[in-house]
Amino acid sequence: TASSVAGVWKASVSGQSCQVATPQTKFGSGYRAGPLHCPAPIDGIKSWNVAGKQLTLYDANGGTLARLYSSGGEKFDGQTSNGLPISLTRG
């Protein structure tokens, strides 16, 4: 659910780590997102949404930047739109 995803996450992309804030602030078709000192392409994350076990991160135009799936507990694993592995764990 959105409330279980809201908060701050540690994102890891290709061995580089940063933080992504996911407040429950309505934005477009989902919720606002704020990447902090993230490498491309996830420095462009503007919003997020969750459906079942899938978490999707979107850019400013509503395009999909990354798709992740819950791997139990406080962790999501997936790929960015350009094929890089990405994981989110609770900061």
Short mmCIF file of N, CA and C in Angstrom, two decimals:
data_model
loop_
_atom_site.label_atom_id
_atom_site.label_comp_id
_atom_site.label_asym_id
_atom_site.label_seq_id
_atom_site.Cartn_x
_atom_site.Cartn_y
_atom_site.Cartn_z
N THR A 1 0.84 -1.20 0.00
CA THR A 1 0.00 0.00 0.00
C THR A 1 0.87 1.25 0.00
N ALA A 2 0.28 2.36 -0.37
CA ALA A 2 1.04 3.60 -0.44
C ALA A 2 1.61 3.97 0.93
N SER A 3 0.83 3.77 1.98
CA SER A 3 1.30 4.17 3.31
C SER A 3 2.49 3.33 3.76
N SER A 4 2.57 2.09 3.29
CA SER A 4 3.70 1.25 3.70
C SER A 4 4.96 1.58 2.91
N VAL A 5 4.81 2.28 1.78
CA VAL A 5 5.97 2.66 0.97
C VAL A 5 6.46 4.06 1.33
N ALA A 6 5.56 4.89 1.83
CA ALA A 6 5.92 6.27 2.16
C ALA A 6 7.06 6.32 3.16
N GLY A 7 7.96 7.30 2.99
CA GLY A 7 9.08 7.44 3.91
C GLY A 7 10.36 7.77 3.17
N VAL A 8 11.47 7.28 3.68
CA VAL A 8 12.77 7.49 3.05
C VAL A 8 13.41 6.14 2.80
N TRP A 9 13.95 5.97 1.60
CA TRP A 9 14.57 4.71 1.20
C TRP A 9 16.03 4.94 0.83
N LYS A 10 16.83 3.91 1.03
CA LYS A 10 18.19 3.92 0.50
C LYS A 10 18.12 3.22 -0.85
N ALA A 11 18.51 3.94 -1.89
CA ALA A 11 18.50 3.37 -3.23
C ALA A 11 19.91 2.97 -3.61
N SER A 12 20.05 1.85 -4.29
CA SER A 12 21.34 1.41 -4.78
C SER A 12 21.22 1.09 -6.26
N VAL A 13 22.00 1.78 -7.09
CA VAL A 13 21.99 1.57 -8.54
C VAL A 13 23.42 1.36 -8.99
N SER A 14 23.68 0.19 -9.56
CA SER A 14 25.03 -0.12 -10.07
C SER A 14 26.11 0.18 -9.03
N GLY A 15 25.84 -0.17 -7.79
CA GLY A 15 26.84 0.01 -6.75
C GLY A 15 26.91 1.41 -6.16
N GLN A 16 26.13 2.35 -6.70
CA GLN A 16 26.09 3.69 -6.14
C GLN A 16 24.85 3.84 -5.28
N SER A 17 25.04 4.41 -4.09
CA SER A 17 23.92 4.54 -3.16
C SER A 17 23.49 5.99 -3.01
N CYS A 18 22.22 6.18 -2.73
CA CYS A 18 21.69 7.51 -2.45
C CYS A 18 20.38 7.32 -1.69
N GLN A 19 19.70 8.40 -1.43
CA GLN A 19 18.42 8.30 -0.74
C GLN A 19 17.30 8.83 -1.63
N VAL A 20 16.14 8.21 -1.49
CA VAL A 20 14.95 8.67 -2.20
C VAL A 20 13.84 8.84 -1.17
N ALA A 21 13.30 10.05 -1.10
CA ALA A 21 12.18 10.32 -0.20
C ALA A 21 10.88 10.08 -0.95
N THR A 22 9.96 9.36 -0.32
CA THR A 22 8.68 9.04 -0.96
C THR A 22 7.52 9.47 -0.05
N PRO A 23 7.29 10.78 0.05
CA PRO A 23 6.16 11.24 0.86
C PRO A 23 4.84 10.90 0.18
N GLN A 24 3.78 10.84 0.98
CA GLN A 24 2.46 10.55 0.41
C GLN A 24 1.79 11.85 -0.04
N THR A 25 2.50 12.61 -0.87
CA THR A 25 1.96 13.85 -1.41
C THR A 25 1.45 13.55 -2.81
N LYS A 26 0.16 13.72 -3.04
CA LYS A 26 -0.42 13.42 -4.35
C LYS A 26 0.29 14.21 -5.44
N PHE A 27 0.60 13.54 -6.54
CA PHE A 27 1.30 14.19 -7.64
C PHE A 27 1.00 13.41 -8.91
N GLY A 28 0.32 14.03 -9.87
CA GLY A 28 -0.02 13.32 -11.09
C GLY A 28 -0.85 12.10 -10.78
N SER A 29 -0.46 10.96 -11.34
CA SER A 29 -1.22 9.73 -11.11
C SER A 29 -0.71 8.96 -9.90
N GLY A 30 0.26 9.56 -9.18
CA GLY A 30 0.80 8.87 -8.01
C GLY A 30 1.15 9.83 -6.91
N TYR A 31 2.38 9.73 -6.42
CA TYR A 31 2.83 10.53 -5.29
C TYR A 31 4.19 11.14 -5.61
N ARG A 32 4.45 12.28 -5.02
CA ARG A 32 5.71 12.98 -5.26
C ARG A 32 6.90 12.16 -4.72
N ALA A 33 8.05 12.28 -5.40
CA ALA A 33 9.26 11.61 -4.94
C ALA A 33 10.43 12.58 -5.01
N GLY A 34 11.39 12.43 -4.11
CA GLY A 34 12.54 13.32 -4.08
C GLY A 34 13.84 12.56 -3.93
N PRO A 35 14.59 12.41 -5.04
CA PRO A 35 15.91 11.77 -4.95
C PRO A 35 16.94 12.73 -4.36
N LEU A 36 17.83 12.22 -3.51
CA LEU A 36 18.85 13.04 -2.86
C LEU A 36 20.23 12.56 -3.29
N HIS A 37 20.93 13.36 -4.09
CA HIS A 37 22.29 13.04 -4.54
C HIS A 37 22.35 11.70 -5.26
N CYS A 38 21.36 11.43 -6.09
CA CYS A 38 21.32 10.15 -6.80
C CYS A 38 22.01 10.24 -8.16
N PRO A 39 22.58 9.11 -8.62
CA PRO A 39 23.15 9.08 -9.97
C PRO A 39 22.04 8.99 -11.01
N ALA A 40 22.36 9.34 -12.26
CA ALA A 40 21.41 9.14 -13.35
C ALA A 40 21.15 7.64 -13.49
N PRO A 41 19.99 7.18 -13.90
CA PRO A 41 18.83 8.00 -14.27
C PRO A 41 17.92 8.34 -13.09
N ILE A 42 18.21 7.80 -11.90
CA ILE A 42 17.23 7.99 -10.83
C ILE A 42 17.28 9.37 -10.19
N ASP A 43 18.26 10.20 -10.63
CA ASP A 43 18.23 11.58 -10.16
C ASP A 43 17.03 12.32 -10.76
N GLY A 44 16.39 11.70 -11.76
CA GLY A 44 15.24 12.33 -12.42
C GLY A 44 13.90 11.87 -11.89
N ILE A 45 13.89 11.08 -10.81
CA ILE A 45 12.63 10.60 -10.25
C ILE A 45 11.80 11.77 -9.74
N LYS A 46 10.55 11.84 -10.18
CA LYS A 46 9.67 12.90 -9.71
C LYS A 46 8.44 12.35 -8.97
N SER A 47 8.06 11.11 -9.28
CA SER A 47 6.89 10.55 -8.61
C SER A 47 6.98 9.04 -8.54
N TRP A 48 6.09 8.45 -7.76
CA TRP A 48 6.08 7.00 -7.58
C TRP A 48 4.65 6.53 -7.40
N ASN A 49 4.44 5.25 -7.62
CA ASN A 49 3.15 4.65 -7.35
C ASN A 49 3.38 3.18 -7.06
N VAL A 50 2.44 2.59 -6.35
CA VAL A 50 2.57 1.19 -5.98
C VAL A 50 1.27 0.47 -6.31
N ALA A 51 1.40 -0.73 -6.85
CA ALA A 51 0.25 -1.57 -7.17
C ALA A 51 0.61 -3.00 -6.79
N GLY A 52 -0.04 -3.51 -5.76
CA GLY A 52 0.32 -4.84 -5.28
C GLY A 52 1.76 -4.84 -4.82
N LYS A 53 2.56 -5.74 -5.39
CA LYS A 53 3.97 -5.85 -5.00
C LYS A 53 4.88 -5.01 -5.89
N GLN A 54 4.30 -4.34 -6.90
CA GLN A 54 5.14 -3.57 -7.83
C GLN A 54 5.19 -2.10 -7.48
N LEU A 55 6.42 -1.58 -7.42
CA LEU A 55 6.66 -0.16 -7.18
C LEU A 55 7.24 0.42 -8.46
N THR A 56 6.61 1.49 -8.97
CA THR A 56 7.08 2.12 -10.20
C THR A 56 7.53 3.54 -9.90
N LEU A 57 8.68 3.92 -10.45
CA LEU A 57 9.23 5.26 -10.27
C LEU A 57 9.16 5.99 -11.61
N TYR A 58 8.66 7.23 -11.58
CA TYR A 58 8.41 7.98 -12.82
C TYR A 58 9.26 9.25 -12.91
N ASP A 59 9.52 9.68 -14.17
CA ASP A 59 10.22 10.94 -14.38
C ASP A 59 9.21 12.09 -14.50
N ALA A 60 9.72 13.28 -14.82
CA ALA A 60 8.88 14.48 -14.85
C ALA A 60 7.77 14.39 -15.89
N ASN A 61 7.99 13.59 -16.95
CA ASN A 61 6.99 13.47 -18.01
C ASN A 61 6.03 12.31 -17.78
N GLY A 62 6.18 11.62 -16.64
CA GLY A 62 5.33 10.47 -16.36
C GLY A 62 5.83 9.19 -16.98
N GLY A 63 7.03 9.24 -17.56
CA GLY A 63 7.63 8.03 -18.12
C GLY A 63 8.20 7.17 -17.01
N THR A 64 8.24 5.86 -17.24
CA THR A 64 8.75 4.94 -16.22
C THR A 64 10.28 4.96 -16.18
N LEU A 65 10.83 5.27 -15.00
CA LEU A 65 12.28 5.26 -14.82
C LEU A 65 12.76 3.93 -14.27
N ALA A 66 11.93 3.30 -13.44
CA ALA A 66 12.32 2.02 -12.85
C ALA A 66 11.08 1.27 -12.38
N ARG A 67 11.18 -0.06 -12.46
CA ARG A 67 10.13 -0.93 -11.94
C ARG A 67 10.76 -1.86 -10.93
N LEU A 68 10.16 -1.92 -9.76
CA LEU A 68 10.71 -2.78 -8.70
C LEU A 68 9.60 -3.64 -8.13
N TYR A 69 10.00 -4.78 -7.58
CA TYR A 69 9.04 -5.67 -6.94
C TYR A 69 9.46 -5.92 -5.50
N SER A 70 8.48 -5.97 -4.64
CA SER A 70 8.75 -6.24 -3.24
C SER A 70 9.37 -7.62 -3.09
N SER A 71 10.50 -7.68 -2.40
CA SER A 71 11.12 -8.98 -2.15
C SER A 71 11.02 -9.30 -0.66
N GLY A 72 9.91 -8.90 -0.07
CA GLY A 72 9.66 -9.22 1.33
C GLY A 72 10.12 -8.14 2.26
N GLY A 73 9.30 -7.83 3.24
CA GLY A 73 9.70 -6.85 4.23
C GLY A 73 9.93 -5.48 3.63
N GLU A 74 11.04 -4.87 4.03
CA GLU A 74 11.33 -3.50 3.66
C GLU A 74 12.32 -3.42 2.51
N LYS A 75 12.08 -4.17 1.44
CA LYS A 75 13.04 -4.19 0.34
C LYS A 75 12.32 -4.35 -1.00
N PHE A 76 12.79 -3.58 -1.99
CA PHE A 76 12.31 -3.71 -3.36
C PHE A 76 13.51 -3.92 -4.28
N ASP A 77 13.37 -4.81 -5.26
CA ASP A 77 14.41 -5.04 -6.24
C ASP A 77 13.83 -4.92 -7.64
N GLY A 78 14.63 -4.41 -8.57
CA GLY A 78 14.14 -4.30 -9.93
C GLY A 78 15.20 -3.76 -10.86
N GLN A 79 14.72 -3.12 -11.95
CA GLN A 79 15.61 -2.58 -12.96
C GLN A 79 15.17 -1.18 -13.36
N THR A 80 16.16 -0.36 -13.73
CA THR A 80 15.84 0.95 -14.29
C THR A 80 15.43 0.73 -15.74
N SER A 81 14.89 1.78 -16.36
CA SER A 81 14.43 1.67 -17.74
C SER A 81 15.57 1.36 -18.70
N ASN A 82 16.81 1.69 -18.32
CA ASN A 82 17.94 1.36 -19.19
C ASN A 82 18.67 0.10 -18.74
N GLY A 83 17.99 -0.72 -17.93
CA GLY A 83 18.50 -2.06 -17.63
C GLY A 83 19.46 -2.19 -16.47
N LEU A 84 19.66 -1.11 -15.70
CA LEU A 84 20.54 -1.21 -14.54
C LEU A 84 19.79 -1.81 -13.36
N PRO A 85 20.46 -2.68 -12.58
CA PRO A 85 19.80 -3.21 -11.39
C PRO A 85 19.63 -2.11 -10.34
N ILE A 86 18.48 -2.09 -9.71
CA ILE A 86 18.21 -1.10 -8.67
C ILE A 86 17.55 -1.80 -7.49
N SER A 87 17.91 -1.38 -6.30
CA SER A 87 17.23 -1.90 -5.12
C SER A 87 16.95 -0.75 -4.16
N LEU A 88 15.86 -0.88 -3.43
CA LEU A 88 15.50 0.08 -2.41
C LEU A 88 15.38 -0.65 -1.09
N THR A 89 16.05 -0.14 -0.06
CA THR A 89 15.89 -0.69 1.28
C THR A 89 15.58 0.47 2.20
N ARG A 90 14.95 0.17 3.32
CA ARG A 90 14.61 1.23 4.26
C ARG A 90 15.86 1.93 4.75
N GLY A 91 15.90 3.28 4.61
CA GLY A 91 17.06 4.05 5.04
C GLY A 91 17.23 3.87 6.53
#
